[in-house]
Coordinates of C-alpha atoms in Angstrom, one line a residue:
Chain J
M1 CA 7.7 20.4 11.1
Q2 CA 10.9 18.7 9.9
R3 CA 12.1 15.7 12.0
Y4 CA 15.6 14.1 12.2
F5 CA 16.4 11.1 14.1
V6 CA 19.8 11.6 16.2
P7 CA 21.5 8.8 18.0
S8 CA 21.0 9.0 21.7
S9 CA 24.2 9.7 22.4
H10 CA 24.4 13.0 20.6
F11 CA 21.5 14.0 23.3
Q12 CA 23.5 16.0 25.8
D13 CA 21.5 18.0 28.5
K14 CA 19.9 20.6 26.7
L15 CA 21.9 20.3 23.5
I16 CA 21.8 17.9 20.6
R17 CA 24.6 17.6 18.1
I18 CA 23.4 16.7 14.6
T19 CA 26.1 15.5 12.0
G20 CA 26.5 13.6 8.8
D21 CA 23.9 13.9 6.0
D22 CA 21.4 15.7 8.0
V23 CA 23.7 18.7 8.2
H24 CA 23.3 19.1 4.5
H25 CA 19.7 18.3 4.6
I26 CA 19.1 20.9 7.0
T27 CA 21.2 23.8 5.8
R28 CA 21.0 23.2 1.9
V29 CA 17.8 21.3 1.3
M30 CA 15.6 22.9 4.1
R31 CA 17.9 26.1 4.3
Y32 CA 17.3 26.5 8.0
N33 CA 19.7 28.5 9.9
I34 CA 19.9 29.7 13.6
G35 CA 16.6 30.4 15.3
D36 CA 14.7 27.9 13.0
K37 CA 12.9 24.9 14.7
I38 CA 13.2 21.2 14.0
I39 CA 12.0 18.0 15.9
C40 CA 14.6 15.8 17.0
N41 CA 14.1 12.0 17.9
S42 CA 16.1 9.5 19.6
E43 CA 16.2 5.9 18.1
Y44 CA 14.3 4.9 21.5
G45 CA 11.4 7.2 20.7
K46 CA 12.1 10.3 22.7
A47 CA 11.3 13.4 20.7
A48 CA 12.0 17.0 21.5
L49 CA 11.2 20.5 19.7
C50 CA 14.5 22.2 19.2
Q51 CA 15.9 25.6 18.2
I52 CA 18.8 25.7 15.9
S53 CA 21.6 27.3 17.9
Q54 CA 24.8 26.9 16.1
V55 CA 25.6 25.9 12.5
T56 CA 29.1 24.8 11.0
S57 CA 29.8 23.1 7.9
D58 CA 29.8 19.7 9.4
E59 CA 27.7 19.8 12.7
I60 CA 24.6 21.7 13.9
Q61 CA 23.5 22.3 17.4
A62 CA 20.1 22.3 18.4
T63 CA 18.9 23.3 21.8
I64 CA 15.7 21.5 23.2
E65 CA 13.0 23.7 23.8
T66 CA 10.6 21.3 25.1
W67 CA 10.1 17.5 25.3
L68 CA 7.1 16.1 23.2
D69 CA 4.6 13.5 24.4
E70 CA 3.4 12.1 21.1
N71 CA 2.8 8.6 20.1
A72 CA 2.7 7.6 16.5
E73 CA 3.7 4.1 16.8
L74 CA 1.1 1.0 16.4
P75 CA 0.6 -0.6 19.7
I76 CA 1.6 -3.9 18.1
N77 CA 5.2 -4.7 17.0
V78 CA 4.7 -5.9 13.4
T79 CA 7.8 -7.4 11.5
I80 CA 7.7 -8.0 7.9
A81 CA 9.6 -11.0 6.7
Q82 CA 9.8 -10.5 3.1
G83 CA 10.8 -13.1 0.5
I84 CA 13.5 -11.3 -1.5
P85 CA 11.6 -10.0 -4.6
K86 CA 13.0 -8.8 -7.8
G87 CA 14.6 -5.3 -8.8
D88 CA 13.7 -2.5 -6.3
K89 CA 10.6 -3.8 -5.0
F90 CA 12.3 -4.4 -1.7
D91 CA 12.7 -0.5 -1.5
L92 CA 8.9 0.1 -1.7
V93 CA 8.1 -2.5 1.1
L94 CA 10.6 -0.7 3.2
Q95 CA 9.5 2.8 2.3
K96 CA 5.6 2.2 2.5
G97 CA 6.0 -0.3 5.4
T98 CA 7.8 2.3 7.6
E99 CA 5.0 4.8 6.7
L100 CA 2.6 2.1 7.7
G101 CA 3.9 1.4 11.0
A102 CA 6.3 -1.6 10.8
Y103 CA 8.3 -2.5 13.7
A104 CA 11.3 -4.6 11.7
F105 CA 11.9 -5.9 8.3
I106 CA 13.9 -9.0 7.5
P107 CA 14.7 -10.1 3.9
F108 CA 14.8 -13.8 3.5
Q109 CA 15.9 -15.9 0.4
A110 CA 13.1 -18.1 -0.6
K111 CA 13.3 -21.0 -2.8
R112 CA 11.3 -18.9 -5.7
S113 CA 13.6 -15.7 -5.1
I114 CA 15.0 -14.7 -8.4
A115 CA 17.6 -12.5 -7.0
I116 CA 20.1 -14.0 -4.9
W117 CA 21.9 -11.8 -2.1
D118 CA 25.1 -12.9 -1.5
Q119 CA 26.9 -11.6 1.8
K120 CA 28.8 -8.8 -0.2
K121 CA 25.7 -7.6 -2.2
A122 CA 23.7 -7.8 1.2
E123 CA 26.2 -5.6 3.0
K124 CA 26.3 -2.9 0.1
K125 CA 22.5 -2.8 0.2
Q126 CA 22.0 -2.4 4.1
Q127 CA 23.2 1.1 4.2
R128 CA 20.8 2.0 1.5
F129 CA 18.0 0.0 3.2
E130 CA 18.7 1.9 6.6
K131 CA 18.9 5.2 4.8
I132 CA 15.2 4.4 3.2
I133 CA 13.7 3.5 6.5
K134 CA 15.3 6.5 8.4
E135 CA 14.0 9.1 5.6
A136 CA 10.4 7.4 5.8
S137 CA 10.5 7.5 9.7
E138 CA 11.1 11.1 9.5
Q139 CA 8.7 11.9 6.9
S140 CA 5.8 9.9 8.4
H141 CA 6.4 11.2 12.1
R142 CA 7.8 8.0 13.4
N143 CA 8.8 8.0 17.1
I144 CA 11.3 5.0 16.3
V145 CA 13.1 4.1 13.2
P146 CA 12.2 0.5 12.4
H147 CA 15.1 -2.4 12.7
M148 CA 16.4 -3.6 9.5
K149 CA 17.4 -7.1 10.2
K150 CA 20.2 -9.1 8.1
P151 CA 19.1 -11.3 5.3
M152 CA 18.1 -14.6 6.5
S153 CA 17.5 -18.2 5.1
I154 CA 14.2 -20.1 5.6
E155 CA 15.8 -21.9 8.5
M156 CA 17.3 -18.7 10.1
L157 CA 13.9 -17.1 9.9
I158 CA 12.3 -20.5 11.5
E159 CA 14.8 -19.6 14.5
E160 CA 14.0 -16.1 14.6
S161 CA 10.5 -17.0 14.7
K162 CA 10.7 -18.3 18.3
N163 CA 10.9 -14.8 19.6
Y164 CA 7.3 -13.8 18.2
H165 CA 3.9 -14.3 19.7
V166 CA 1.9 -14.7 16.5
K167 CA 3.6 -16.0 13.5
L168 CA 1.4 -15.6 10.0
F169 CA 2.3 -16.3 6.4
A170 CA 0.3 -14.8 3.3
Y171 CA -0.8 -17.9 1.4
E172 CA -2.5 -17.3 -2.0
E173 CA -4.1 -20.6 -1.8
E174 CA -5.9 -19.6 1.2
A175 CA -7.8 -17.2 -1.1
R176 CA -9.4 -20.1 -2.8
V177 CA -10.6 -22.3 0.3
S178 CA -12.8 -21.4 2.9
N179 CA -10.6 -20.9 6.2
P180 CA -11.9 -20.4 9.7
N181 CA -8.9 -18.1 10.5
T182 CA -10.0 -15.2 8.6
F183 CA -7.3 -12.5 8.8
G184 CA -9.5 -10.5 10.7
N185 CA -10.1 -13.2 13.5
I186 CA -6.5 -13.3 13.9
V187 CA -5.6 -9.7 14.2
N188 CA -8.4 -9.1 16.5
R189 CA -6.5 -11.5 19.0
F190 CA -3.4 -9.4 18.8
E191 CA -2.8 -7.7 22.1
A192 CA -0.9 -4.6 22.9
G193 CA 2.8 -5.1 23.0
Q194 CA 3.0 -8.4 21.2
N195 CA 5.5 -9.2 18.5
I196 CA 4.0 -10.4 15.3
L197 CA 5.7 -11.8 12.2
V198 CA 4.1 -11.7 9.0
C199 CA 6.0 -13.6 6.3
I200 CA 5.4 -12.6 2.3
G201 CA 6.6 -15.0 -0.3
P202 CA 8.5 -13.7 -3.1
E203 CA 7.0 -13.5 -6.8
G204 CA 5.7 -16.8 -7.5
G205 CA 5.0 -17.4 -3.8
F206 CA 6.2 -20.1 -1.3
S207 CA 7.1 -23.5 -2.5
E208 CA 5.4 -26.4 -1.1
K209 CA 8.5 -27.4 1.1
E210 CA 8.5 -23.9 2.5
V211 CA 4.7 -24.0 3.2
N212 CA 5.2 -27.2 5.2
I213 CA 8.1 -25.9 7.0
L214 CA 6.0 -22.7 8.0
K215 CA 2.9 -24.8 9.2
E216 CA 5.1 -27.0 11.1
N217 CA 6.4 -24.3 12.9
D218 CA 3.1 -22.7 13.8
F219 CA 2.9 -20.1 11.2
L220 CA -0.8 -19.4 10.5
P221 CA -1.7 -19.1 6.6
V222 CA -3.9 -16.0 6.0
R223 CA -5.6 -14.5 2.9
L224 CA -5.1 -10.8 2.4
G225 CA -8.4 -9.9 0.6
P226 CA -10.1 -12.1 -2.3
R227 CA -7.7 -10.6 -5.0
I228 CA -4.3 -11.7 -5.9
L229 CA -1.7 -9.2 -4.6
R230 CA 1.8 -8.7 -5.9
T231 CA 4.6 -9.4 -3.4
E232 CA 5.3 -5.8 -2.5
T233 CA 1.6 -5.1 -1.9
A234 CA 1.0 -7.7 0.6
A235 CA 3.0 -6.3 3.4
L236 CA 1.2 -2.9 2.8
Y237 CA -2.1 -4.7 3.1
A238 CA -1.3 -6.2 6.1
L239 CA 0.2 -3.4 7.9
A240 CA -2.5 -0.9 6.7
S241 CA -5.3 -3.5 8.0
I242 CA -3.6 -3.8 11.4
S243 CA -3.4 0.2 11.7
Y244 CA -7.1 0.6 10.7
H245 CA -7.9 -2.3 13.4
F246 CA -6.2 -0.8 16.2
E247 CA -6.0 2.7 15.3
E248 CA -8.9 3.9 13.4
M249 CA -11.7 1.3 14.4
R250 CA -13.1 0.6 17.8
C251 CA -14.6 -2.7 17.7
S252 CA -17.0 -1.9 20.7
E253 CA -18.3 0.8 18.2
C254 CA -18.7 -1.8 15.3
Q255 CA -22.2 -2.6 15.7
Q256 CA -23.6 0.9 16.3
Chain M
M1 CA -4.1 -19.4 -14.7
Q2 CA -3.4 -16.4 -16.9
R3 CA -6.4 -14.0 -17.2
Y4 CA -7.4 -11.5 -20.1
F5 CA -9.8 -8.9 -20.4
V6 CA -11.5 -8.9 -23.7
P7 CA -14.3 -6.6 -24.8
S8 CA -17.9 -8.1 -24.6
S9 CA -18.5 -7.5 -28.3
H10 CA -15.5 -10.2 -28.6
F11 CA -17.6 -13.0 -26.9
Q12 CA -19.8 -14.9 -29.6
D13 CA -21.5 -17.8 -28.4
K14 CA -18.9 -20.3 -27.5
L15 CA -16.0 -18.3 -29.1
I16 CA -14.1 -15.4 -27.8
R17 CA -11.7 -13.5 -30.1
I18 CA -8.7 -12.1 -28.7
T19 CA -6.8 -9.2 -30.6
G20 CA -4.1 -6.6 -30.0
D21 CA -1.5 -6.8 -27.3
D22 CA -2.8 -9.9 -25.7
V23 CA -2.0 -12.0 -28.8
H24 CA 1.6 -11.2 -28.0
H25 CA 1.4 -12.0 -24.5
I26 CA -0.4 -15.1 -24.8
T27 CA 2.0 -16.6 -27.9
R28 CA 5.4 -14.8 -27.0
V29 CA 5.3 -14.3 -23.1
M30 CA 3.5 -16.9 -21.8
R31 CA 4.1 -19.4 -25.0
Y32 CA 0.8 -20.8 -25.0
N33 CA -0.6 -22.6 -28.1
I34 CA -3.8 -24.7 -29.0
G35 CA -5.1 -26.7 -26.2
D36 CA -3.6 -24.5 -23.3
K37 CA -6.3 -22.7 -20.9
I38 CA -6.8 -19.3 -19.9
I39 CA -9.2 -17.2 -18.3
C40 CA -11.3 -14.5 -20.2
N41 CA -13.2 -11.8 -18.5
S42 CA -15.6 -9.3 -20.1
E43 CA -15.5 -5.7 -18.9
Y44 CA -18.9 -6.4 -17.2
G45 CA -17.6 -9.2 -14.8
K46 CA -18.4 -12.0 -16.6
A47 CA -15.7 -14.8 -16.7
A48 CA -15.2 -18.0 -18.6
L49 CA -12.5 -20.9 -18.3
C50 CA -11.4 -21.3 -22.1
Q51 CA -9.4 -23.6 -24.2
I52 CA -7.3 -22.0 -27.1
S53 CA -8.7 -23.3 -30.4
Q54 CA -7.0 -21.2 -32.9
V55 CA -3.8 -19.0 -33.2
T56 CA -2.8 -16.6 -36.1
S57 CA -0.4 -13.6 -35.8
D58 CA -2.9 -11.3 -35.2
E59 CA -6.0 -13.1 -33.5
I60 CA -6.5 -15.8 -30.9
Q61 CA -9.8 -18.1 -30.7
A62 CA -10.7 -19.4 -27.4
T63 CA -13.5 -21.8 -26.8
I64 CA -15.6 -21.4 -23.8
E65 CA -15.5 -24.4 -21.6
T66 CA -17.2 -23.4 -18.4
W67 CA -18.4 -20.2 -17.1
L68 CA -17.0 -19.2 -13.9
D69 CA -19.2 -18.1 -10.9
E70 CA -16.4 -16.0 -8.9
N71 CA -16.4 -12.8 -7.1
A72 CA -13.2 -10.9 -6.3
E73 CA -14.8 -7.4 -6.3
L74 CA -15.3 -5.2 -3.0
P75 CA -19.0 -4.9 -2.1
I76 CA -18.5 -1.0 -2.2
N77 CA -17.6 0.9 -5.1
V78 CA -14.5 2.9 -4.0
T79 CA -13.4 5.6 -6.2
I80 CA -10.1 7.4 -5.7
A81 CA -9.8 10.8 -6.6
Q82 CA -6.0 11.7 -6.5
G83 CA -4.5 15.1 -6.6
I84 CA -2.0 14.8 -9.3
P85 CA 1.5 13.9 -7.7
K86 CA 5.0 14.2 -9.1
G87 CA 6.7 11.9 -11.5
D88 CA 5.2 8.4 -11.8
K89 CA 3.5 8.1 -8.3
F90 CA 0.1 8.1 -10.2
D91 CA 1.3 4.8 -11.9
L92 CA 1.8 3.2 -8.4
V93 CA -1.8 4.3 -7.2
L94 CA -3.2 2.9 -10.4
Q95 CA -1.4 -0.4 -10.1
K96 CA -1.6 -1.1 -6.4
G97 CA -5.2 0.5 -6.1
T98 CA -6.3 -2.1 -8.8
E99 CA -4.9 -4.9 -6.8
L100 CA -6.8 -3.6 -3.6
G101 CA -10.2 -3.4 -5.3
A102 CA -10.7 0.3 -6.5
Y103 CA -13.7 0.7 -8.6
A104 CA -12.6 3.8 -10.4
F105 CA -9.7 6.4 -10.6
I106 CA -9.9 10.3 -11.1
P107 CA -6.7 12.4 -11.1
F108 CA -7.6 16.2 -10.3
Q109 CA -5.6 19.1 -10.8
A110 CA -5.0 20.5 -7.2
K111 CA -3.6 23.8 -6.1
R112 CA -0.5 22.2 -5.0
S113 CA -0.2 19.6 -7.7
I114 CA 3.5 20.5 -9.1
A115 CA 2.9 18.6 -12.3
I116 CA 0.3 20.1 -14.7
W117 CA -1.4 18.1 -16.9
D118 CA -2.8 19.7 -20.0
Q119 CA -5.2 18.1 -22.5
K120 CA -2.5 16.9 -24.8
K121 CA -0.3 15.5 -21.8
A122 CA -3.4 13.9 -20.3
E123 CA -4.7 12.3 -23.6
K124 CA -1.2 10.8 -24.0
K125 CA -1.0 9.5 -20.6
Q126 CA -4.6 8.2 -20.8
Q127 CA -3.2 5.2 -22.8
R128 CA -0.8 4.2 -20.2
F129 CA -3.0 4.4 -17.6
E130 CA -5.4 2.2 -19.1
K131 CA -2.8 -0.5 -19.9
I132 CA -1.6 -0.2 -16.3
I133 CA -5.1 -0.8 -14.8
K134 CA -5.8 -3.6 -17.3
E135 CA -2.8 -5.7 -16.6
A136 CA -3.3 -5.0 -12.8
S137 CA -6.6 -6.2 -13.0
E138 CA -5.6 -9.4 -15.0
Q139 CA -2.8 -10.0 -12.4
S140 CA -5.0 -9.7 -9.4
H141 CA -7.9 -11.7 -10.9
R142 CA -10.3 -8.9 -10.8
N143 CA -13.8 -9.3 -12.5
I144 CA -13.9 -5.9 -13.6
V145 CA -11.3 -3.4 -15.2
P146 CA -11.5 -0.4 -13.0
H147 CA -12.4 3.1 -14.7
M148 CA -10.0 5.5 -15.7
K149 CA -12.0 9.1 -15.7
K150 CA -10.3 12.1 -17.4
P151 CA -8.3 14.7 -15.3
M152 CA -10.7 17.2 -13.5
S153 CA -10.4 20.5 -11.8
I154 CA -11.7 20.8 -8.3
E155 CA -14.9 22.4 -9.6
M156 CA -15.5 19.4 -11.9
L157 CA -14.6 16.9 -9.0
I158 CA -17.3 18.7 -6.9
E159 CA -19.7 18.4 -9.8
E160 CA -18.7 14.6 -10.1
S161 CA -19.2 14.2 -6.4
K162 CA -23.1 14.4 -6.7
N163 CA -23.1 11.0 -7.9
Y164 CA -21.7 9.3 -4.6
H165 CA -23.1 8.4 -1.6
V166 CA -20.3 9.2 0.9
K167 CA -17.4 11.5 0.1
L168 CA -14.3 11.6 2.0
F169 CA -11.1 13.5 2.1
A170 CA -7.8 12.8 3.5
Y171 CA -6.8 15.4 5.7
E172 CA -3.6 15.4 7.5
E173 CA -4.5 17.9 10.1
E174 CA -7.3 15.5 11.3
A175 CA -4.3 13.3 12.6
R176 CA -3.7 16.1 15.2
V177 CA -7.1 17.0 16.3
S178 CA -9.7 14.8 18.0
N179 CA -12.3 13.8 15.5
P180 CA -15.6 12.2 16.3
N181 CA -15.6 10.6 12.9
T182 CA -12.9 8.1 12.8
F183 CA -12.3 6.5 9.4
G184 CA -13.4 3.3 11.1
N185 CA -16.8 4.5 12.2
I186 CA -17.4 6.2 8.8
V187 CA -16.2 2.7 7.0
N188 CA -18.6 1.1 9.3
R189 CA -21.7 2.8 7.9
F190 CA -21.0 1.8 4.3
E191 CA -23.6 -0.2 2.8
A192 CA -23.0 -2.8 0.0
G193 CA -23.8 -1.2 -3.4
Q194 CA -23.0 2.4 -2.4
N195 CA -20.6 4.6 -4.5
I196 CA -17.9 6.1 -2.2
L197 CA -15.3 8.8 -3.2
V198 CA -12.0 9.2 -1.5
C199 CA -10.2 12.3 -2.1
I200 CA -6.5 12.3 -1.4
G201 CA -4.3 15.7 -1.9
P202 CA -1.1 15.8 -3.8
E203 CA 2.4 16.2 -2.0
G204 CA 1.9 19.3 0.3
G205 CA -1.8 18.4 0.8
F206 CA -5.0 20.4 0.0
S207 CA -5.0 24.4 0.2
E208 CA -7.0 25.8 2.7
K209 CA -9.5 27.1 -0.1
E210 CA -9.9 23.4 -1.4
V211 CA -10.4 22.1 2.3
N212 CA -13.3 24.9 2.6
I213 CA -14.7 23.8 -0.8
L214 CA -14.8 19.9 -0.1
K215 CA -16.3 20.8 3.7
E216 CA -18.9 22.9 2.1
N217 CA -19.9 20.1 0.0
D218 CA -20.4 17.4 2.3
F219 CA -16.8 15.8 2.0
L220 CA -16.0 14.3 5.5
P221 CA -12.2 14.9 6.6
V222 CA -10.5 11.4 7.9
R223 CA -7.3 10.7 9.1
L224 CA -5.7 7.4 7.8
G225 CA -3.7 6.3 10.9
P226 CA -1.8 8.4 13.0
R227 CA 1.4 8.5 11.0
I228 CA 1.9 10.9 8.2
L229 CA 1.4 9.2 4.8
R230 CA 3.0 10.2 1.5
T231 CA 0.3 10.8 -1.1
E232 CA 0.6 7.8 -3.1
T233 CA 0.5 5.6 0.2
A234 CA -2.9 7.3 1.3
A235 CA -5.1 5.5 -1.2
L236 CA -3.5 2.4 -0.5
Y237 CA -4.4 2.7 3.2
A238 CA -7.8 3.7 2.5
L239 CA -8.6 0.7 -0.1
A240 CA -6.7 -1.9 2.2
S241 CA -8.8 -0.8 5.3
I242 CA -12.2 -1.0 3.3
S243 CA -11.0 -4.6 2.1
Y244 CA -10.1 -5.7 5.4
H245 CA -13.2 -4.3 7.0
F246 CA -15.5 -5.9 4.4
E247 CA -14.0 -8.8 3.1
E248 CA -11.6 -10.1 6.0
M249 CA -13.4 -9.1 9.3
R250 CA -17.0 -9.9 10.4
C251 CA -17.9 -7.3 12.9
S252 CA -20.2 -9.7 14.7
E253 CA -17.0 -11.8 15.4
C254 CA -15.0 -8.8 16.6
Q255 CA -15.7 -9.3 20.4
Q256 CA -15.2 -13.2 20.5

C-alpha cells in the first residue's frame, strides 16, 4: 500500500491533512479518490492505515481507520558521514542508504573532494536531498524519515562525533594489513539504541592528515570486505551488513 | 596500482601483450610510459606485477616482475539472476555487484519486466555490459572478471538452476510473514566452493505463477531485511551480506 510521510502537526484526532507534492502524487500519479486506502506516517514513526475522505486540488483529508504497530527500523541508529563525492553519487547514497535503514546523513567536505559545496550550493541541494530521502522512505516502508544534516568540515564532523557511541571510518589500507578489529567484531559489539557514525572518504579516500585526525578522535578504521569499493558503494556495504547482522542473522544460531 | 584484465593467451613467458581499449587507458588516461608499473590479471585469476617495457600506438608490452599471491574473491560463487529492470538499473547491478564480489550475472525476462530485450537488443547491450564488468573488476581489484550470461526466460533459468547447490529468490511477501528460513540461517549453511543462485524480481516483483515455478524447483524464498528494497538494491544487499558473513565476521567470535 502506498505510504506518505505527513508532518505530525497535520494529524488531528481521526483526521490527517495532506498538502504539497503528495496531493499531486495521490490524485494524478496513483489516481486515488475518496474511499481508497493509504498509509500515513508521522516523522516520529507513528503509522496509520487511512481512508481518503475528501479531495480538493490542494489538500486531501484522510480518516484514520487503525493505528499500525509495525517496525522496519534498524535497532541501531547508523549515521553515514559521506565525503562529498563527484556528480550525483551522493543522491545514490541517500536513496539506497534510506532503503537500507540509515538514521541520518552528513555530507562533509574532505580534502580530496573534487566538488566543493559552498553555502549557496548546499542550500539549493538540501531541498532535493530531502525529497530523495522522503520518497525512498515511503517506497521502502520506513517508519521514520532519515535526517539530512547540513554539510560539515572535518572539524565540525569531529565536534559532531562526540554525540555517538561508536565511530568508524572506512580505510582502504586496512584491506591490506591484518587488523584485529574486523568489521564483524566491531558490529557484534553494537548495542540496541546506540548511535553509530560511519565515515566514508570521497573518491581517492582520506588524506593522511584526515586519517590522523580521525584516529586521534577515536574513530576505528575498518575494511568493508577485501575488494576496493567505490565511495558510494561503501556506505551501502556498511548498512547492508549491519542490517544482515541484526535483522537477518541470530548469532546464537550461527553455529547450528 | 592500476590493474588490467588481459586474455591469458596474451601472457607469454615473461611478457604480456596489452591491446584494445586498455592501450588508450594506459597511455592517455593514466599517462603511463616505459618503466611505469601496472598489475596484469588473466581471466583465470593469475595476477602479476609488471613493468611497461614497450609502447606503440596499438600495443603495450609489459614485463612480469613478480607473480602476486592475492585473493579478493568470495569463497562462495554467487550468481545474481536479475529480472530485467527499467532504464539503466541493470548497469548499476553489474557495476556494484562486481565490486561486491558476484561470480556471474544472468538477466532474465520476468512477467513484470517492463523492458523487453529481444535478441538484437540483447546482443548490442552485451558488449556494454562486459565493459562495465571488466572496468569494475579492475577498479575493485578482483582476481577474476564475473561472467555475463545471455538473457534467459524463466524456463531457461530453471534449467540453468540445476547447476547450483543452493537457489534463493528474494520474495517481498516473506518480509511480512514469519519464516523459519531467515536469510542468515541459509547463508550460514553455505560451504566454500558452492554455487549459489540468487534470483531477484524486476520492479513489481515476481508474478504468482513465477513464485510457484521457483518454489516447485527448490528455490528458497528469503527476505533481505524488513524494509522494501528496490529491485536494483536487493542484489547488492545479498552480496554485501554474504561478503560480511564470510569475509568480515567469524562466527566463532560472534559471542565474544
